[in-house]
Short mmCIF file of C-alpha atoms in Angstrom, two decimals:
data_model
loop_
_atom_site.label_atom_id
_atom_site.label_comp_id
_atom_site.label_asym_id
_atom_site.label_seq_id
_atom_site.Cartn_x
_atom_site.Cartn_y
_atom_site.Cartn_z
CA UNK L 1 24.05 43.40 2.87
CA UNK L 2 22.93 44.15 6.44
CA UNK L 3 25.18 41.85 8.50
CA UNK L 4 23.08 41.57 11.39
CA UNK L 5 19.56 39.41 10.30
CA UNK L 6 18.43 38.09 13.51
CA UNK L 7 17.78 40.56 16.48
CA UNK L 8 14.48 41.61 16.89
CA UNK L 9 13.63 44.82 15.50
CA UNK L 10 10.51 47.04 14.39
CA UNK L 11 10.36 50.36 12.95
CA UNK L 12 8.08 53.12 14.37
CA UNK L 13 7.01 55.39 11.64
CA UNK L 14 3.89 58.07 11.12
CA UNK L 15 2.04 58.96 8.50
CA UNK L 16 3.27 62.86 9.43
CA UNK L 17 4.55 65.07 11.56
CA UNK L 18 3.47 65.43 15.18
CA UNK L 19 1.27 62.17 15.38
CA UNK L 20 2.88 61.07 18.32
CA UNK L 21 5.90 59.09 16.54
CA UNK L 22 8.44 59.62 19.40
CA UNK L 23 5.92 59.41 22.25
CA UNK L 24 5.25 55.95 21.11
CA UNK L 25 9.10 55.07 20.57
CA UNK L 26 9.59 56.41 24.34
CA UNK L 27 6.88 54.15 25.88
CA UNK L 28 8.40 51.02 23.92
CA UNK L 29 10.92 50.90 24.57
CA UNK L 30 10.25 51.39 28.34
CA UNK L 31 7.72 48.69 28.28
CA UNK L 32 9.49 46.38 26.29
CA UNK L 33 12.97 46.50 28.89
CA UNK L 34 10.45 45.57 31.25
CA UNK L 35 9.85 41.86 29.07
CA UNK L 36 13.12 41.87 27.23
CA UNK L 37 15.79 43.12 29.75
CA UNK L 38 18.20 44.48 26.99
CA UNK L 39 16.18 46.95 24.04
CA UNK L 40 18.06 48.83 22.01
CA UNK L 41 16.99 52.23 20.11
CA UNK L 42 17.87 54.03 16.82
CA UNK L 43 16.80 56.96 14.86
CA UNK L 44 18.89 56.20 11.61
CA UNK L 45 17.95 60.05 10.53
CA UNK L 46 17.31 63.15 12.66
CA UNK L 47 16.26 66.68 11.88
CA UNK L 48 15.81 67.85 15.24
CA UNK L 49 19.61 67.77 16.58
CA UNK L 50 22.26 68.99 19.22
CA UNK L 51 25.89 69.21 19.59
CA UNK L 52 27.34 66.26 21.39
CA UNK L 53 31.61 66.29 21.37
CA UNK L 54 31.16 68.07 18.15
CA UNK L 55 29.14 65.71 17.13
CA UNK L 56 25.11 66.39 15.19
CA UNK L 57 23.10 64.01 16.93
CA UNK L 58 19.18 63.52 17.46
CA UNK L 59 17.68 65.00 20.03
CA UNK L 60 14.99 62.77 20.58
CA UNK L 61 18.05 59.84 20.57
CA UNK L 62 19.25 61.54 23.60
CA UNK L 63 16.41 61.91 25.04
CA UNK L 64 15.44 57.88 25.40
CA UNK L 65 19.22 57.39 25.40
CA UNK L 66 19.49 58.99 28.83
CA UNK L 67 16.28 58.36 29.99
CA UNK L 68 16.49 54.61 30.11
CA UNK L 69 20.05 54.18 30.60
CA UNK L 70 21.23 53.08 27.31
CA UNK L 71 24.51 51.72 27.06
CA UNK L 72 25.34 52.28 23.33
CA UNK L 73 27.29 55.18 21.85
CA UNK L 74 25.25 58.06 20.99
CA UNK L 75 26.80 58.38 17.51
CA UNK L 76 25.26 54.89 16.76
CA UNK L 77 21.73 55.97 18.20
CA UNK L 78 21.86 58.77 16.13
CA UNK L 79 24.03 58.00 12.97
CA UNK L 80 22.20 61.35 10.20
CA UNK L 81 21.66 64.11 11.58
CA UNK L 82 20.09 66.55 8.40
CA UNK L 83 21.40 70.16 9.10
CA UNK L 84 20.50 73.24 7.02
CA UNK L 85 21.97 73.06 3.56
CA UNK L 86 22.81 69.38 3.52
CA UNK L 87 20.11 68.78 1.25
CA UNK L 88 21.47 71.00 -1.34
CA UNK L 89 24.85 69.23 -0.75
CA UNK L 90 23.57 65.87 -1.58
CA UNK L 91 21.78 66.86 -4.88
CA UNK L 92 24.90 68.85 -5.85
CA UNK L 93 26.96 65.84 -5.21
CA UNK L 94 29.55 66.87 -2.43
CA UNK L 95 27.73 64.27 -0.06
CA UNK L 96 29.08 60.96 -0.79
CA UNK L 97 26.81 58.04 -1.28
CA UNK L 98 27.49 55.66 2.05
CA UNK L 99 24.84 56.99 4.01
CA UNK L 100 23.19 53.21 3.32
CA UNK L 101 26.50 51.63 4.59
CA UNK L 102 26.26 54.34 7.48
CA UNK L 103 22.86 53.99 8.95
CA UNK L 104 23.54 49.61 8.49
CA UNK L 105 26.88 49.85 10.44
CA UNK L 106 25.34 52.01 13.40
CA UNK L 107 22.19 49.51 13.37
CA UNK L 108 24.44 46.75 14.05
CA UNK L 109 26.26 48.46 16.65
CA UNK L 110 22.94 48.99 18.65
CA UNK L 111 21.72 45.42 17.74
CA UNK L 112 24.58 43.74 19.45
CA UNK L 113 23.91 41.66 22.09
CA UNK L 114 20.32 42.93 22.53
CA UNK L 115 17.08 41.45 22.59
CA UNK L 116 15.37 43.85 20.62
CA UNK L 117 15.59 47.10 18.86
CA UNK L 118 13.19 50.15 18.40
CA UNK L 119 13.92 51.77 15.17
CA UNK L 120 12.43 55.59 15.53
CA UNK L 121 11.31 56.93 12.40
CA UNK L 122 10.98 60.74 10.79
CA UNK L 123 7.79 62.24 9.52
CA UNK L 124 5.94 60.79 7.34
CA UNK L 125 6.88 57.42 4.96
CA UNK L 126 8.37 59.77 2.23
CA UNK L 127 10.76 62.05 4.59
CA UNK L 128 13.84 61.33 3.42
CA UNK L 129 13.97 60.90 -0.35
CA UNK L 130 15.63 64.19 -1.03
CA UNK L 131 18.76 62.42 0.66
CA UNK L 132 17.46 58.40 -0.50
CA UNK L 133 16.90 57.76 2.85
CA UNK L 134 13.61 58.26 2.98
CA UNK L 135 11.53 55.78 5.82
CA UNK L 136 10.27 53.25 3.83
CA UNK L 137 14.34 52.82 2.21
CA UNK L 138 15.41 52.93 6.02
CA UNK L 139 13.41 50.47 7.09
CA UNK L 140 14.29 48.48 4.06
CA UNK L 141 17.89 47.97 4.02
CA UNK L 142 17.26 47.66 7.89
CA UNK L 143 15.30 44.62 7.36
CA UNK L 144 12.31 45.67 9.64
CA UNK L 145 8.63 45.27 9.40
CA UNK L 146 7.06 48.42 9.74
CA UNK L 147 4.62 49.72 12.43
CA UNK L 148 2.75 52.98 11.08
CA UNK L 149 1.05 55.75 13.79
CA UNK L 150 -1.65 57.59 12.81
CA UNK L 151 -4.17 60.26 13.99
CA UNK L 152 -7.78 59.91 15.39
CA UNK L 153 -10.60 58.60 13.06
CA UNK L 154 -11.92 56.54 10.60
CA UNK L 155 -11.99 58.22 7.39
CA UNK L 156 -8.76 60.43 8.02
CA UNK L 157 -6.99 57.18 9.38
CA UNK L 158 -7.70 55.14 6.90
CA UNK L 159 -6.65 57.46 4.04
CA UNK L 160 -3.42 58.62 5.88
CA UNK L 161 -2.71 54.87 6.45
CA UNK L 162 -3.46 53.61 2.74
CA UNK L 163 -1.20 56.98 1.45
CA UNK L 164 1.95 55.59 3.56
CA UNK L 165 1.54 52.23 3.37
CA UNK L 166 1.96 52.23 0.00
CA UNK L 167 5.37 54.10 -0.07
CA UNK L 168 6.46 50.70 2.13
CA UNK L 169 5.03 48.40 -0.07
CA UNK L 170 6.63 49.69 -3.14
CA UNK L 171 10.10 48.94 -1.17
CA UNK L 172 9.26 45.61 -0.44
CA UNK L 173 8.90 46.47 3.62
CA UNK L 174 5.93 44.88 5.29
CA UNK L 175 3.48 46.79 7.60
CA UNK L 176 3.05 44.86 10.48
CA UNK L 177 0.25 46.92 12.57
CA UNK L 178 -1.21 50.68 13.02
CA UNK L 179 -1.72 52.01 15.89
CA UNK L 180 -4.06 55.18 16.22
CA UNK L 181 -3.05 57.82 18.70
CA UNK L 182 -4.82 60.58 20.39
CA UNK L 183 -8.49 59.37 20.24
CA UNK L 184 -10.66 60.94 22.25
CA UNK L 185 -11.10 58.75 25.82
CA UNK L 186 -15.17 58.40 25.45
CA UNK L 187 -14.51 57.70 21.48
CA UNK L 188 -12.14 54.66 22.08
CA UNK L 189 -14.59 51.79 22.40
CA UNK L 190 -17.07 53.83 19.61
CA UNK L 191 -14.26 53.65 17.06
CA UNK L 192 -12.49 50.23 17.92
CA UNK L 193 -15.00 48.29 15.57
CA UNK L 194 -14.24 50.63 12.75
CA UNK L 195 -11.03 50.67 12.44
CA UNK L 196 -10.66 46.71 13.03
CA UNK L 197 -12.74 46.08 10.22
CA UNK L 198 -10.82 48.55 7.95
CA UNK L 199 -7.73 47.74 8.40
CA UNK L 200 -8.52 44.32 8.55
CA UNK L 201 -9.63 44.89 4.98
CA UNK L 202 -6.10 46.57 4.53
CA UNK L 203 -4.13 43.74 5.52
CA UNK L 204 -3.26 45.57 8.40
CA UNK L 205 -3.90 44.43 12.13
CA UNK L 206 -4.55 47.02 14.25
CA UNK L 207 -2.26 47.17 17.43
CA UNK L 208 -3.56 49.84 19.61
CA UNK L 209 -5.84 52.89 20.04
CA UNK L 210 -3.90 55.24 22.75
CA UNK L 211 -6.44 57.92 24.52
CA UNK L 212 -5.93 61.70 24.13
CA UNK L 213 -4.25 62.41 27.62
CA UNK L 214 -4.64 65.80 28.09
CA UNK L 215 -1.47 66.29 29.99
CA UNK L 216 0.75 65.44 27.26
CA UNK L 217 0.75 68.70 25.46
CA UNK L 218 1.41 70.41 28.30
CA UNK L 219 4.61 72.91 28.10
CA UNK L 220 6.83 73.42 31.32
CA UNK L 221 7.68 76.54 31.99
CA UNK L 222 11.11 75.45 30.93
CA UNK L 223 9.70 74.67 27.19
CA UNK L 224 8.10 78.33 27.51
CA UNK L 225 11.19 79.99 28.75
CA UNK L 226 13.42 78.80 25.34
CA UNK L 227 10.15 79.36 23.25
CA UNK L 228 9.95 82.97 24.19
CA UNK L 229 13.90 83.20 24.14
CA UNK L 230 13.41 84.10 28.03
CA UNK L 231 15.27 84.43 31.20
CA UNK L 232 13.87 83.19 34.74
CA UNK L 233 14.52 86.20 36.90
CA UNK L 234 12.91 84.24 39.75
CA UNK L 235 11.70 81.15 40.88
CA UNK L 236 14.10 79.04 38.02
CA UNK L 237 13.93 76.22 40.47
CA UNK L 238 10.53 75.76 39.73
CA UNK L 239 11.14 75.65 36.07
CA UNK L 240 9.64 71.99 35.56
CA UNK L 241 6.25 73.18 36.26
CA UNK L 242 3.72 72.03 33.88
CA UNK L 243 1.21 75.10 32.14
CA UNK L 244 -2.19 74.67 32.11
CA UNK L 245 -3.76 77.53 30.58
CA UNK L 246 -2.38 81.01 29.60
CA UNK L 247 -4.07 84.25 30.61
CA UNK L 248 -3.03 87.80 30.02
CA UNK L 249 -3.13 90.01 32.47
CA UNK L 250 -5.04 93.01 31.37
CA UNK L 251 -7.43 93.65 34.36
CA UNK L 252 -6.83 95.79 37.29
CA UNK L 253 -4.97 94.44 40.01
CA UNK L 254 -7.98 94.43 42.20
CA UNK L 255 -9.75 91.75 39.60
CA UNK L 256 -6.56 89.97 39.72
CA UNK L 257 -8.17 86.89 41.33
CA UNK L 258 -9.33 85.56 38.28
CA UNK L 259 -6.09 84.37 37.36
CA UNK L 260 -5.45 83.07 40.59
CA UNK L 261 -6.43 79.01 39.21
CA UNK L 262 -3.92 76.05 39.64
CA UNK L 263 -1.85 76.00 36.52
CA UNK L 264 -2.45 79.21 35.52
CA UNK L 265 0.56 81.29 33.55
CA UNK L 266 0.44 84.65 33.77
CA UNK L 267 1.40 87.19 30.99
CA UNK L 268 1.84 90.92 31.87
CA UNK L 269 4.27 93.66 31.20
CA UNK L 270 7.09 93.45 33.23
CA UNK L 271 6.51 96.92 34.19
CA UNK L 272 2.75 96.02 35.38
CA UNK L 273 4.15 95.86 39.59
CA UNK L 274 0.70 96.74 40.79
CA UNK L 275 0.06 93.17 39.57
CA UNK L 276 2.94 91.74 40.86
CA UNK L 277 2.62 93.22 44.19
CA UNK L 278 -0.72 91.52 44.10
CA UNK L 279 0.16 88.28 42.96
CA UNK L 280 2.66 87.87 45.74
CA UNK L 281 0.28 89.06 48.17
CA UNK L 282 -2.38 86.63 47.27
CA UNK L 283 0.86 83.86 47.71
CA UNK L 284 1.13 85.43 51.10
CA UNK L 285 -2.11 85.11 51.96
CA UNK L 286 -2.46 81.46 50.45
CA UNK L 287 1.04 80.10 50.44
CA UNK L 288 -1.24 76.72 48.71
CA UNK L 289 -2.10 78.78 45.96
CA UNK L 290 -0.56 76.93 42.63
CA UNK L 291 -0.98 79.36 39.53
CA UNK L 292 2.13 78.15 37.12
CA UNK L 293 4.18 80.94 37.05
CA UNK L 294 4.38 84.90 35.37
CA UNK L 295 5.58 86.13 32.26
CA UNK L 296 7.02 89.32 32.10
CA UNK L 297 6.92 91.06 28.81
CA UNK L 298 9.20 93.35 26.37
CA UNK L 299 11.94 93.33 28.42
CA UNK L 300 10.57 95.13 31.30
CA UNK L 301 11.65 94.46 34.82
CA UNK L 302 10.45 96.47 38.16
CA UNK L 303 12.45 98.31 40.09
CA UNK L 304 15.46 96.69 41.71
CA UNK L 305 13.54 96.44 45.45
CA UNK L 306 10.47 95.01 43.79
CA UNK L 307 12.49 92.37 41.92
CA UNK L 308 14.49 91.17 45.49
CA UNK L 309 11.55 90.28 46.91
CA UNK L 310 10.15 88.24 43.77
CA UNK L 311 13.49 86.02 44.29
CA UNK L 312 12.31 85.12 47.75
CA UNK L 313 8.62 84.01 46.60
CA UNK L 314 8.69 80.50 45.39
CA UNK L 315 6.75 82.13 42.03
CA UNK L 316 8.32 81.49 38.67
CA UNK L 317 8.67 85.15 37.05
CA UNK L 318 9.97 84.89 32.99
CA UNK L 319 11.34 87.92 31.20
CA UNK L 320 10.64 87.50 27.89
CA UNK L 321 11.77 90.26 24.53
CA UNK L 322 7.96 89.60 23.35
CA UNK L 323 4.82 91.46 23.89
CA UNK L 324 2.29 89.81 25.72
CA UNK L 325 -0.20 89.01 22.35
CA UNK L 326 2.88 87.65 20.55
CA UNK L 327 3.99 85.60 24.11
CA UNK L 328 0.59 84.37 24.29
CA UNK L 329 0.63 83.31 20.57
CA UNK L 330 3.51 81.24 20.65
CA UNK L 331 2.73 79.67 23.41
CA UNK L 332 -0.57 78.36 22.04
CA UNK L 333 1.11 77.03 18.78
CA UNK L 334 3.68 75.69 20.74
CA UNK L 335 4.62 71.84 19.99
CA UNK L 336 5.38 70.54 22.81
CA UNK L 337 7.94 67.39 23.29
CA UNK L 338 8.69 65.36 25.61
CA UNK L 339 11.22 66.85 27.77
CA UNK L 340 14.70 65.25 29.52
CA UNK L 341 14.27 64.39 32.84
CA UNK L 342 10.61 64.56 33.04
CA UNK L 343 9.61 61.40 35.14
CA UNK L 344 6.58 61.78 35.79
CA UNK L 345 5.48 62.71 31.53
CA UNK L 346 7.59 59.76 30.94
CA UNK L 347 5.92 57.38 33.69
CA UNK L 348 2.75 58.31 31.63
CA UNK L 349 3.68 57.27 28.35
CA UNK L 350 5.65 54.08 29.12
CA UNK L 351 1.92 53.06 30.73
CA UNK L 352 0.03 54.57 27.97
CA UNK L 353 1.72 52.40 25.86
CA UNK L 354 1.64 49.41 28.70
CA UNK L 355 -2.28 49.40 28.98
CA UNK L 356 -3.28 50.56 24.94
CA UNK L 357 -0.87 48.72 22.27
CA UNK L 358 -0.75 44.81 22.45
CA UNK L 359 2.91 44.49 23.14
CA UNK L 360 2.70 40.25 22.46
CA UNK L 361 1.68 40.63 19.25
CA UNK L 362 4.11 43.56 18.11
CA UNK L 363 6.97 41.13 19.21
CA UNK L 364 5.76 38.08 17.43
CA UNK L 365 5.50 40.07 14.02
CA UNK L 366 9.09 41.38 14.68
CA UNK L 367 10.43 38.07 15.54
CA UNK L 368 8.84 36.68 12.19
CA UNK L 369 11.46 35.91 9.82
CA UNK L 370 10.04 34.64 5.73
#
């Protein structure tokens, strides 16, 4: 039995990947320290992890963790964190069967002397079973109503909603709100009917409808650098820049103005210096102008004079093992988190979530006891 039964708690889950799980979980919990004082945050089970003092823990737990200051231990933030193979492990039996007892203990740890606690979720409602900790069984033997995040629209919503929902329901776990992410900014008010009249029908009340901000999905050049497995040869500093757009640079270097746009990333062989030579000339001549930065391709580098003077041009050059179709390619498909020690993507969210989701009423349902 879960020994803690009376903090405040709610669990964020999605009805799949990529919905916008953890950008919700961020803004809570930054809005909610702003009514509550003392908020504490779990992700019972990660897949996304890195090596802390040799321990696995979630990435995205160490991300809010030192973003707002949290003062719990990071092993009770993040208490399963899934590596390769441990799937295979469980089924075979070599994984004992106190994962339950696990996830409980580190809930209660974060619970302590807190006014509330945002339970982060993983995938969809069915991640997990493999292991029986899938997020409706989470969110049952943690005792918490359930708040589910789902993608634009009506008909899409609705079905995605009704598919996860009842996964919950069949563990006993109540749903106590949606809230539907990423609608379109002119769509919002078009849509807000809709949905509150089916979910209504659901039994569901609907909590929020957060705009499509197009700056979210925005990469820095940092998240481009480790998605190309690059090096900064210049301009690392810089490395927090947000990208834009992407454009390869194919034309001459006397067309080379139409890259020239704030934002823009570059992507040329790193042997192309008639380009660079003009893209630090056109710096020189319009030390304003903002393109993101370049990407260098397959390894290429100019010659040693060439690359001494990049290093003194506040321009972010990348060398990158890639051509520049593949760079270009995985850039595009990137997805793009929200990265540590990004204020300003952060300040967004936190009033994102301020302004869209009805904060009151998520803390009445969690403070509901039957």
């Amino acid at each position: 039995m879960l020994a803690n039964r009376t903090t405040p708690r709610i669990y964020i889950a999605a009805t799949r990947q990529d919905v916008g799980k953890t950008t919700t979980s961020i803004g809570l919990v930054g809005a909610l320290k702003k009514r509550l004082t003392r908020i504490g945050y779990i992700k019972p089970v990660g897949q996304r992890f890195v090596e802390i003092d040799g321990h696995k823990v979630d990435e995205d737990s160490v991300l809010i963790g030192q973003t707002y200051a949290v003062e719990l231990p990071i092993q009770a933030m993040s208490p399963i964190a899934i590596g390769p193979g441990v799937t295979k492990h469980y089924i075979d039996g070599h994984i004992g069967d106190n994962m339950d007892e696990k996830v409980q203990e580190a809930f209660c740890r974060v619970a302590w002397e807190h006014d509330f606690v945002v339970i982060e979720g993983t995938g969809h409602a069915g991640v997990g079973s493999v292991l029986d900790l899938s997020n409706a069984h989470v969110a049952k033997i943690l005792e918490s109503k359930v708040v589910i995040v789902c993608p634009a629209g009506i008909g899409r919503s609705v079905d995605e909603i009704e598919l996860n929902a009842a996964l919950f329901e069949k563990h006993d776990v109540e749903v106590a709100g949606v809230i539907v992410n990423k609608v379109l900014p002119d769509k919002v008010d078009y849509l807000r009917p809709y949905l509150e009249k089916a979910f209504h029908k659901m039994g569901y009340p609907l909590l929020g409808i957060i705009p499509l901000n197009q700056d979210l999905p925005k990469p820095t050049l940092n998240q481009v650098s480790q998605e190309l497995k690059g090096e900064f040869v210049a301009g690392e500093h810089l490395k927090t820049r947000w990208v834009d757009r992407v454009m390869i640079g194919a034309a001459s270097s006397r067309n080379a103005d139409i890259y020239f746009n704030s934002g823009t990333l570059i992507i040329t062989a790193g042997d192309r210096e008639d380009l660079i030579l003009t893209i630090m000339e056109a710096y020189e001549g319009d030390p304003a102008m903002d393109i993101s930065g370049v990407v260098l391709t397959q390894g290429f580098l100019p010659q040693p004079g060439l690359l001494k003077i990049m290093r003194e041009r506040p321009i972010p050059f990348i060398s990158v093992p890639y051509d520049s179709y593949t760079a270009a390619s995985r850039i595009n498909n990137m997805t793009v988190k929200t990265e540590l020690g990004n204020e300003t993507k952060i300040r967004l969210i936190q009033d994102m979530i301020e302004k869209h989701v009805d904060l009151d009423r998520m803390i009445k349902a969690a403070n509901l006891k039957d």
